[in-house]
Amino acid sequence: MHASGGNRLRWNDLPAAVHATVAEVLGSPVVSAQSQPGGFSPGSADRVLAADGTRAFVKAVSPAQNSDTPAMQEREARITAALPAGVPAPGFRGAHWVGDFHVLVLDEVLGRQPELPWRPDDLDLVVVALERLARTATPCPVPDLPTATESLAGQLPGSARELLGGDTLVHLDLRADNVLITEAGAVLVDWPHACVGPPWLDLLALLFEVDRLGEEDLAERVLATSALTRDVDPEVLTTVLDGFSEFFLGRAAQPAPPGLPTLRSFQRVQGEALLRWVERRRTAAR
């Protein structure tokens, strides 16, 4: 199962005022746009080409698609604009409110999403990017971010949240659809949930999907070998995995949010997979 909102806007659905704002940011009008699938946002996500040859990535959303998404995208814009050059993330071009629409313009990243089930070579590139993130963004260079404990309050049980201390910039929403594989390595995209926490949290969260979709031993091999996780107490990782399984299954039981019809089924599948992984880890530890 891929992450997908199912109702994404396309470039031609956007108001003329949004098109004009993007042209102003780029210094040239857009002549073609290619909508990008994946992700849960119902807003637009387009690779665009301007008349002068400039390429960019544009996202736009209004409350008509989902009431929470514009503010979330505004937060993503603030975070992305503050990321230092060493972080493997898209470059920031500009962000504006155009009526009810929030519009975010980023550098286009020429790459592909990782293949699913995860291949070891793709996963290795993402692990390298996360290890680079930990080196570049510890202490966290983005001001005024919540801690991971704060971000996950009301989501993870207390026993898991207590284990999330740290001062590293954490993406907090890594899946294949938030990663692009380029010739230079992996790039992490979509940063609205960023927080401050332990350097291993993003890798552990990414491995939710690796374990669910691929060879069972692959996620465990990465945990045992990556500099981010190999020295972390295994019970700490298991407790956090168990906390996330409780979160996903709890959310899956709720009604679907407006404009996000596939989210609950994704959460159910992920929560059930995490329960199986936790049981395997606890059986192996006995």
Short mmCIF file of C-alpha atoms in Angstrom, two decimals:
data_model
loop_
_atom_site.label_atom_id
_atom_site.label_comp_id
_atom_site.label_asym_id
_atom_site.label_seq_id
_atom_site.Cartn_x
_atom_site.Cartn_y
_atom_site.Cartn_z
CA MET A 1 0.00 0.00 0.00
CA HIS A 2 1.37 3.38 -1.04
CA ALA A 3 0.57 6.59 0.80
CA SER A 4 -2.00 8.48 -1.24
CA GLY A 5 -4.61 11.06 -0.49
CA GLY A 6 -6.58 10.08 -3.56
CA ASN A 7 -8.01 13.53 -4.36
CA ARG A 8 -4.98 15.63 -5.28
CA LEU A 9 -5.51 18.93 -7.11
CA ARG A 10 -3.68 19.47 -10.39
CA TRP A 11 -2.02 22.58 -11.79
CA ASN A 12 -4.94 23.37 -14.09
CA ASP A 13 -7.34 23.22 -11.13
CA LEU A 14 -5.58 26.13 -9.43
CA PRO A 15 -6.82 29.75 -9.71
CA ALA A 16 -5.15 32.09 -12.18
CA ALA A 17 -3.88 34.15 -9.24
CA VAL A 18 -1.89 31.15 -8.02
CA HIS A 19 -0.38 30.68 -11.47
CA ALA A 20 0.58 34.36 -11.52
CA THR A 21 2.21 34.15 -8.07
CA VAL A 22 4.31 31.16 -9.12
CA ALA A 23 5.37 33.02 -12.26
CA GLU A 24 6.46 35.94 -10.08
CA VAL A 25 8.52 33.67 -7.83
CA LEU A 26 10.18 31.98 -10.81
CA GLY A 27 10.55 35.13 -12.91
CA SER A 28 8.80 33.44 -15.83
CA PRO A 29 5.33 31.94 -16.49
CA VAL A 30 4.77 28.20 -16.22
CA VAL A 31 4.30 26.51 -19.60
CA SER A 32 3.90 22.89 -18.47
CA ALA A 33 3.21 20.99 -15.26
CA GLN A 34 3.30 17.34 -14.29
CA SER A 35 1.26 16.29 -11.27
CA GLN A 36 3.03 14.01 -8.79
CA PRO A 37 1.21 11.09 -7.16
CA GLY A 38 1.80 9.86 -3.65
CA GLY A 39 1.50 11.44 -0.22
CA PHE A 40 -1.64 12.20 1.73
CA SER A 41 -2.12 15.90 0.99
CA PRO A 42 -5.15 16.72 -1.19
CA GLY A 43 -3.38 19.83 -2.49
CA SER A 44 -1.49 20.11 -5.75
CA ALA A 45 2.05 18.80 -6.18
CA ASP A 46 3.50 19.61 -9.59
CA ARG A 47 6.86 19.60 -11.31
CA VAL A 48 6.68 22.75 -13.43
CA LEU A 49 8.64 24.16 -16.35
CA ALA A 50 8.72 27.93 -16.92
CA ALA A 51 9.04 29.65 -20.28
CA ASP A 52 12.67 30.57 -19.60
CA GLY A 53 13.61 26.95 -18.85
CA THR A 54 13.46 27.24 -15.05
CA ARG A 55 12.22 24.12 -13.31
CA ALA A 56 10.62 23.98 -9.86
CA PHE A 57 8.27 22.02 -7.64
CA VAL A 58 5.02 23.72 -6.63
CA LYS A 59 2.50 22.79 -3.95
CA ALA A 60 -0.77 24.65 -3.38
CA VAL A 61 -3.72 23.92 -1.11
CA SER A 62 -6.76 25.65 0.39
CA PRO A 63 -9.20 24.83 3.20
CA ALA A 64 -11.66 23.61 0.55
CA GLN A 65 -9.53 20.46 0.25
CA ASN A 66 -8.73 20.03 3.95
CA SER A 67 -9.03 22.60 6.71
CA ASP A 68 -5.70 21.72 8.36
CA THR A 69 -3.44 21.35 5.33
CA PRO A 70 -2.79 25.03 4.45
CA ALA A 71 -1.44 25.80 7.93
CA MET A 72 0.62 22.62 7.81
CA GLN A 73 2.10 23.67 4.46
CA GLU A 74 2.84 27.14 5.82
CA ARG A 75 4.78 25.44 8.61
CA GLU A 76 6.62 23.32 6.05
CA ALA A 77 7.61 26.49 4.21
CA ARG A 78 9.04 28.06 7.36
CA ILE A 79 11.00 24.94 8.22
CA THR A 80 12.31 24.34 4.70
CA ALA A 81 13.45 27.96 4.40
CA ALA A 82 15.49 27.55 7.59
CA LEU A 83 17.27 24.31 6.66
CA PRO A 84 21.03 24.74 6.25
CA ALA A 85 22.74 23.74 3.01
CA GLY A 86 24.06 20.45 4.37
CA VAL A 87 20.61 18.97 5.03
CA PRO A 88 19.49 16.59 2.24
CA ALA A 89 16.32 18.52 1.40
CA PRO A 90 14.94 20.60 -1.51
CA GLY A 91 15.99 24.23 -1.77
CA PHE A 92 13.40 26.86 -0.88
CA ARG A 93 12.22 29.33 -3.59
CA GLY A 94 9.30 31.13 -2.00
CA ALA A 95 5.93 30.83 -0.25
CA HIS A 96 2.84 33.03 -0.36
CA TRP A 97 -0.81 33.15 0.60
CA VAL A 98 -2.97 33.77 -2.47
CA GLY A 99 -6.48 34.22 -1.18
CA ASP A 100 -7.29 31.00 0.64
CA PHE A 101 -4.45 29.12 -1.06
CA HIS A 102 -1.04 28.60 0.45
CA VAL A 103 1.54 28.25 -2.31
CA LEU A 104 5.00 26.76 -1.76
CA VAL A 105 7.70 26.83 -4.44
CA LEU A 106 10.79 24.64 -4.07
CA ASP A 107 13.73 23.61 -6.21
CA GLU A 108 12.87 20.62 -8.36
CA VAL A 109 14.71 17.50 -7.24
CA LEU A 110 15.49 15.30 -10.23
CA GLY A 111 15.03 11.85 -8.82
CA ARG A 112 12.70 8.92 -8.31
CA GLN A 113 10.90 7.48 -5.36
CA PRO A 114 12.43 4.30 -3.91
CA GLU A 115 11.12 1.07 -5.35
CA LEU A 116 8.72 -0.91 -3.18
CA PRO A 117 9.29 -3.35 -1.61
CA TRP A 118 12.43 -1.54 -0.50
CA ARG A 119 15.66 -2.58 -2.21
CA PRO A 120 18.81 -2.70 -0.08
CA ASP A 121 20.67 -0.28 -2.39
CA ASP A 122 17.92 2.37 -2.16
CA LEU A 123 17.71 1.90 1.59
CA ASP A 124 21.46 2.26 1.97
CA LEU A 125 21.28 5.68 0.28
CA VAL A 126 18.57 6.84 2.68
CA VAL A 127 20.53 5.59 5.69
CA VAL A 128 23.53 7.61 4.46
CA ALA A 129 21.28 10.69 4.12
CA LEU A 130 19.92 10.24 7.65
CA GLU A 131 23.40 9.82 9.08
CA ARG A 132 24.36 13.02 7.25
CA LEU A 133 21.27 14.76 8.66
CA ALA A 134 22.30 13.77 12.18
CA ARG A 135 25.81 15.18 11.66
CA THR A 136 24.62 18.39 9.98
CA ALA A 137 21.61 19.12 12.16
CA THR A 138 22.80 18.34 15.70
CA PRO A 139 22.11 20.56 17.50
CA CYS A 140 18.95 21.36 15.58
CA PRO A 141 19.51 24.46 13.37
CA VAL A 142 15.81 25.31 12.94
CA PRO A 143 14.46 27.57 15.70
CA ASP A 144 11.25 27.13 17.65
CA LEU A 145 10.53 23.50 16.79
CA PRO A 146 8.70 21.30 19.30
CA THR A 147 10.43 18.30 20.79
CA ALA A 148 9.52 14.83 19.58
CA THR A 149 7.94 14.24 22.98
CA GLU A 150 5.73 17.29 22.49
CA SER A 151 4.92 16.46 18.87
CA LEU A 152 3.78 12.96 19.77
CA ALA A 153 1.87 13.88 22.94
CA GLY A 154 -1.55 12.30 22.81
CA GLN A 155 -0.28 9.86 20.19
CA LEU A 156 2.35 7.67 21.81
CA PRO A 157 1.95 6.25 25.31
CA GLY A 158 4.08 7.87 27.99
CA SER A 159 6.53 4.96 28.23
CA ALA A 160 7.49 5.49 24.58
CA ARG A 161 7.51 9.31 24.65
CA GLU A 162 9.91 9.32 27.59
CA LEU A 163 12.53 7.71 25.33
CA LEU A 164 12.52 10.44 22.68
CA GLY A 165 14.96 12.96 24.15
CA GLY A 166 17.62 14.46 21.90
CA ASP A 167 18.71 17.63 20.10
CA THR A 168 18.76 16.48 16.45
CA LEU A 169 16.49 17.81 13.69
CA VAL A 170 13.95 15.04 13.01
CA HIS A 171 11.82 14.84 9.85
CA LEU A 172 9.19 12.69 11.64
CA ASP A 173 7.31 11.57 8.51
CA LEU A 174 9.64 9.37 6.48
CA ARG A 175 8.17 6.92 3.99
CA ALA A 176 9.08 6.10 0.40
CA ASP A 177 6.81 8.87 -0.91
CA ASN A 178 8.78 11.43 1.11
CA VAL A 179 12.15 10.35 -0.34
CA LEU A 180 13.70 10.94 -3.75
CA ILE A 181 16.68 8.94 -5.00
CA THR A 182 19.01 11.10 -7.10
CA GLU A 183 22.40 10.61 -8.72
CA ALA A 184 23.94 12.36 -5.71
CA GLY A 185 22.08 10.33 -3.08
CA ALA A 186 18.77 10.45 -1.23
CA VAL A 187 16.82 13.68 -0.64
CA LEU A 188 14.17 14.00 2.07
CA VAL A 189 11.06 15.98 1.09
CA ASP A 190 7.92 17.27 2.86
CA TRP A 191 9.01 18.72 6.22
CA PRO A 192 5.86 20.02 7.99
CA HIS A 193 6.16 17.63 10.94
CA ALA A 194 9.81 18.37 11.78
CA CYS A 195 10.77 18.41 15.44
CA VAL A 196 13.76 17.96 17.75
CA GLY A 197 14.55 14.49 19.04
CA PRO A 198 16.90 11.51 19.01
CA PRO A 199 19.05 11.00 15.88
CA TRP A 200 17.71 7.45 15.44
CA LEU A 201 13.99 8.30 15.31
CA ASP A 202 13.72 8.97 11.57
CA LEU A 203 15.52 5.75 10.69
CA LEU A 204 13.31 3.71 13.00
CA ALA A 205 10.19 5.28 11.50
CA LEU A 206 11.38 4.66 7.95
CA LEU A 207 11.91 1.01 8.79
CA PHE A 208 8.19 0.65 9.62
CA GLU A 209 7.59 0.57 5.87
CA VAL A 210 10.71 -1.46 5.07
CA ASP A 211 9.64 -4.22 7.44
CA ARG A 212 5.98 -4.13 6.37
CA LEU A 213 6.66 -4.40 2.65
CA GLY A 214 9.90 -6.31 2.34
CA GLU A 215 12.17 -8.98 3.69
CA GLU A 216 11.70 -9.24 7.44
CA ASP A 217 15.43 -9.34 8.20
CA LEU A 218 16.28 -6.20 6.19
CA ALA A 219 15.02 -3.73 8.80
CA GLU A 220 16.78 -5.61 11.58
CA ARG A 221 20.06 -5.68 9.65
CA VAL A 222 19.91 -1.90 9.24
CA LEU A 223 19.19 -1.37 12.94
CA ALA A 224 22.17 -3.52 13.81
CA THR A 225 24.63 -1.80 11.44
CA SER A 226 23.70 1.90 11.15
CA ALA A 227 25.68 4.33 13.29
CA LEU A 228 22.32 5.84 14.28
CA THR A 229 20.90 2.73 15.94
CA ARG A 230 23.54 0.05 16.52
CA ASP A 231 24.41 1.34 20.01
CA VAL A 232 20.82 2.10 21.10
CA ASP A 233 19.33 -0.24 23.70
CA PRO A 234 17.18 -2.69 21.67
CA GLU A 235 14.39 -2.49 24.26
CA VAL A 236 14.21 1.28 23.71
CA LEU A 237 13.58 0.71 20.01
CA THR A 238 11.04 -2.03 20.69
CA THR A 239 9.13 0.12 23.16
CA VAL A 240 8.92 2.98 20.66
CA LEU A 241 7.80 0.58 17.90
CA ASP A 242 5.09 -0.73 20.21
CA GLY A 243 3.98 2.82 20.97
CA PHE A 244 3.62 3.60 17.28
CA SER A 245 1.61 0.42 16.69
CA GLU A 246 -0.85 1.61 19.36
CA PHE A 247 -0.99 5.04 17.70
CA PHE A 248 -1.66 3.72 14.18
CA LEU A 249 -4.35 1.28 15.28
CA GLY A 250 -6.05 3.93 17.41
CA ARG A 251 -6.16 6.40 14.55
CA ALA A 252 -7.36 3.71 12.11
CA ALA A 253 -10.52 3.30 14.18
CA GLN A 254 -11.51 6.95 13.69
CA PRO A 255 -13.49 8.41 10.75
CA ALA A 256 -11.44 9.48 7.73
CA PRO A 257 -10.47 13.18 7.69
CA PRO A 258 -12.03 15.29 4.90
CA GLY A 259 -10.16 14.87 1.62
CA LEU A 260 -8.01 11.96 2.90
CA PRO A 261 -10.08 8.84 2.16
CA THR A 262 -7.23 6.28 2.25
CA LEU A 263 -5.48 7.44 5.41
CA ARG A 264 -7.30 5.19 7.89
CA SER A 265 -6.75 2.00 5.89
CA PHE A 266 -3.05 2.85 5.61
CA GLN A 267 -2.87 3.37 9.37
CA ARG A 268 -4.59 0.05 10.07
CA VAL A 269 -2.22 -1.91 7.83
CA GLN A 270 0.81 -0.16 9.32
CA GLY A 271 -0.33 -0.69 12.90
CA GLU A 272 -0.92 -4.40 12.37
CA ALA A 273 2.50 -4.79 10.73
CA LEU A 274 4.19 -3.03 13.64
CA LEU A 275 2.50 -5.36 16.13
CA ARG A 276 3.96 -8.33 14.26
CA TRP A 277 7.43 -6.75 14.26
CA VAL A 278 7.27 -5.99 17.98
CA GLU A 279 6.30 -9.60 18.71
CA ARG A 280 9.21 -10.92 16.63
CA ARG A 281 11.65 -8.65 18.47
CA ARG A 282 10.34 -9.63 21.90
CA THR A 283 10.40 -13.32 21.02
CA ALA A 284 14.00 -13.03 19.84
CA ALA A 285 14.99 -11.21 23.06
CA ARG A 286 13.65 -13.96 25.34
#
